[in-house]
């Protein structure tokens, strides 16, 4: 009976690997089919759903280990493994071993991942403003050295002034020049 289980297990592992390869191929095809010249669409291929955003949120909060992420997010193991694998493949997180026996890893933000901070802060502040209700924001972000609440805003270093989103336009960049 254990031989049957082993055969079944290896077929299951083989099938799982084939499905993972197929999913990666489908993701690559979607990436290639994206709108030319749209960095937002390309970025959304990486930061693709609520679980990924919540994993990134926890990473910024210093939660780095698989079991800690799973516990904090109450996320199914397979989904967490898939999202972590994708974030590592795309260079947003790096996987580092912190224990040999049993082998255990932690996931740390790369410089590429750290640059997602303004996106998460903006998303949080948008939710605070429009979705919090009368109670106000559930959490406040503060500048650690002075404890002042932070606010995401646009600032032009040339003009030395803040400006609104309505004052932003786009023009062709290197990819379209």
Coordinates of C-alpha atoms in Angstrom, one line a residue:
X1 CA 0.0 0.0 0.0
X2 CA 2.9 2.4 0.7
X3 CA 4.2 1.7 -2.8
X4 CA 0.8 2.8 -4.2
X5 CA 0.9 6.0 -2.1
X6 CA 4.4 6.7 -3.3
X7 CA 3.4 6.3 -6.9
X8 CA 0.3 8.5 -6.3
X9 CA 2.5 11.0 -4.5
X10 CA 5.0 11.2 -7.4
X11 CA 2.1 11.6 -10.0
X12 CA 0.6 14.3 -7.8
X13 CA 4.0 16.0 -7.6
X14 CA 4.5 15.7 -11.3
X15 CA 1.0 17.0 -12.0
X16 CA 1.6 19.9 -9.6
X17 CA 4.8 20.8 -11.3
X18 CA 3.1 20.7 -14.8
X19 CA 0.4 23.0 -13.5
X20 CA 2.9 25.4 -12.1
X21 CA 4.8 25.4 -15.3
X22 CA 1.6 26.0 -17.3
X23 CA 0.6 28.8 -14.9
X24 CA 4.0 30.5 -15.4
X25 CA 3.6 30.1 -19.2
X26 CA 0.2 31.7 -19.1
X27 CA 1.5 34.6 -16.9
X28 CA 4.3 35.1 -19.4
X29 CA 1.8 35.2 -22.3
X30 CA -0.4 37.7 -20.4
X31 CA 2.7 39.8 -19.7
X32 CA 3.6 39.9 -23.4
X33 CA 0.1 40.7 -24.4
X34 CA -0.1 43.8 -22.2
X35 CA -0.8 47.3 -23.5
X36 CA 2.4 48.6 -25.0
X37 CA 3.8 51.5 -23.1
X38 CA 1.8 50.9 -19.9
X39 CA 4.0 50.4 -16.9
X40 CA 0.9 50.2 -14.7
X41 CA -0.3 47.1 -16.5
X42 CA 3.2 45.5 -16.3
X43 CA 3.3 46.3 -12.6
X44 CA -0.1 44.7 -12.0
X45 CA 1.2 41.5 -13.4
X46 CA 3.5 41.4 -10.3
X47 CA 1.2 43.0 -7.7
X48 CA -1.7 41.0 -8.9
X49 CA -4.3 40.6 -6.1
X50 CA -5.3 41.4 -2.5
X51 CA -3.1 38.6 -1.1
X52 CA 0.0 40.0 -2.7
X53 CA -0.7 43.5 -1.4
X54 CA -1.3 42.1 2.1
X55 CA 1.9 40.0 2.0
X56 CA 3.8 43.2 1.0
X57 CA 2.1 45.1 3.8
X58 CA 3.2 42.5 6.3
X59 CA 6.7 42.5 4.8
X60 CA 6.9 46.3 5.5
X61 CA 5.8 45.6 9.0
X62 CA 8.7 43.2 9.5
X63 CA 6.9 39.9 9.2
X64 CA 9.3 37.7 7.1
X65 CA 8.7 34.0 7.9
X66 CA 6.2 31.8 6.1
X67 CA 4.4 30.6 9.2
X68 CA 4.2 34.1 10.6
X69 CA 2.7 35.4 7.4
X70 CA 0.2 32.5 7.2
X71 CA -0.9 33.1 10.8
X72 CA -1.2 36.9 10.5
X73 CA -3.0 36.8 7.1
X74 CA -5.0 33.6 7.7
X75 CA -4.1 32.7 4.1
X76 CA -4.2 29.2 2.7
X77 CA -0.8 27.7 2.5
X78 CA -0.8 27.0 -1.2
X79 CA -1.8 30.6 -2.0
X80 CA 0.9 32.0 0.2
X81 CA 3.5 29.7 -1.3
X82 CA 2.4 30.8 -4.8
X83 CA 2.5 34.5 -4.1
X84 CA 5.9 34.3 -2.3
X85 CA 7.3 32.3 -5.2
X86 CA 6.0 34.9 -7.7
X87 CA 7.4 37.9 -5.6
X88 CA 10.8 36.2 -5.4
X89 CA 10.8 35.4 -9.2
X90 CA 10.0 39.0 -10.0
X91 CA 12.7 40.3 -7.7
X92 CA 10.4 42.0 -5.1
X93 CA 11.4 39.7 -2.3
X94 CA 14.5 37.6 -1.7
X95 CA 14.3 34.2 0.0
X96 CA 17.0 33.6 2.6
X97 CA 17.6 30.5 4.7
X98 CA 17.6 31.2 8.5
X99 CA 17.6 27.6 9.8
X100 CA 19.2 24.4 8.4
X101 CA 17.4 21.7 10.3
X102 CA 14.6 21.7 9.5
X103 CA 15.3 24.0 6.5
X104 CA 13.5 27.3 7.0
X105 CA 13.4 30.5 5.0
X106 CA 12.4 34.1 5.4
X107 CA 11.4 36.6 2.8
X108 CA 12.9 40.1 2.7
X109 CA 12.1 43.1 0.6
X110 CA 14.6 43.9 -2.1
X111 CA 15.3 47.5 -3.2
X112 CA 12.7 46.9 -5.9
X113 CA 10.2 45.8 -3.2
X114 CA 11.1 48.7 -0.9
X115 CA 10.1 51.1 -3.7
X116 CA 6.5 49.7 -3.5
X117 CA 6.2 51.5 -0.1
X118 CA 4.6 54.7 -1.5
X119 CA 2.0 52.6 -3.3
X120 CA 0.9 50.8 -0.1
X121 CA 0.9 54.1 1.9
X122 CA -1.2 55.8 -0.8
X123 CA -3.6 52.9 -0.9
X124 CA -3.9 52.9 2.9
X125 CA -4.5 56.6 3.1
X126 CA -7.1 56.4 0.3
X127 CA -8.9 53.7 2.3
X128 CA -8.6 55.8 5.5
X129 CA -10.1 58.8 3.7
X130 CA -12.9 57.1 1.8
X131 CA -13.7 53.9 3.6
X132 CA -13.0 54.4 7.3
X133 CA -16.3 55.9 8.4
X134 CA -16.8 58.0 11.4
X135 CA -14.3 56.1 13.5
X136 CA -11.4 57.4 11.5
X137 CA -8.3 55.4 10.3
X138 CA -7.6 52.1 12.1
X139 CA -3.8 52.9 12.1
X140 CA -1.7 56.0 11.6
X141 CA 1.6 56.2 9.9
X142 CA 4.2 58.4 11.6
X143 CA 7.7 59.6 11.0
X144 CA 9.6 57.7 13.7
X145 CA 12.1 60.4 14.7
X146 CA 9.5 63.1 15.4
X147 CA 6.2 61.0 15.6
X148 CA 4.5 63.3 13.1
X149 CA 1.8 61.7 11.1
X150 CA 2.9 61.4 7.5
X151 CA 1.0 62.4 4.4
X152 CA 1.6 61.3 0.9
X153 CA 1.7 64.3 -1.5
X154 CA 3.3 65.3 -4.8
X155 CA 6.2 67.7 -4.6
X156 CA 8.2 69.3 -7.5
X157 CA 11.8 69.6 -6.5
X158 CA 12.4 72.1 -9.4
X159 CA 9.5 74.4 -8.5
X160 CA 9.9 73.7 -4.8
X161 CA 6.1 73.4 -4.3
X162 CA 3.5 70.8 -3.6
X163 CA 0.9 70.1 -6.4
X164 CA -2.3 68.1 -7.0
X165 CA -2.8 65.1 -9.2
X166 CA -4.7 67.3 -11.7
X167 CA -1.4 69.0 -12.5
X168 CA 0.2 65.8 -13.7
X169 CA 0.4 64.9 -17.4
X170 CA 2.3 62.2 -19.2
X171 CA 4.6 62.3 -22.3
X172 CA 6.4 59.5 -24.2
X173 CA 9.3 58.1 -22.4
X174 CA 12.3 56.0 -23.5
X175 CA 10.1 53.0 -24.6
X176 CA 8.1 55.2 -26.9
X177 CA 10.7 57.7 -28.0

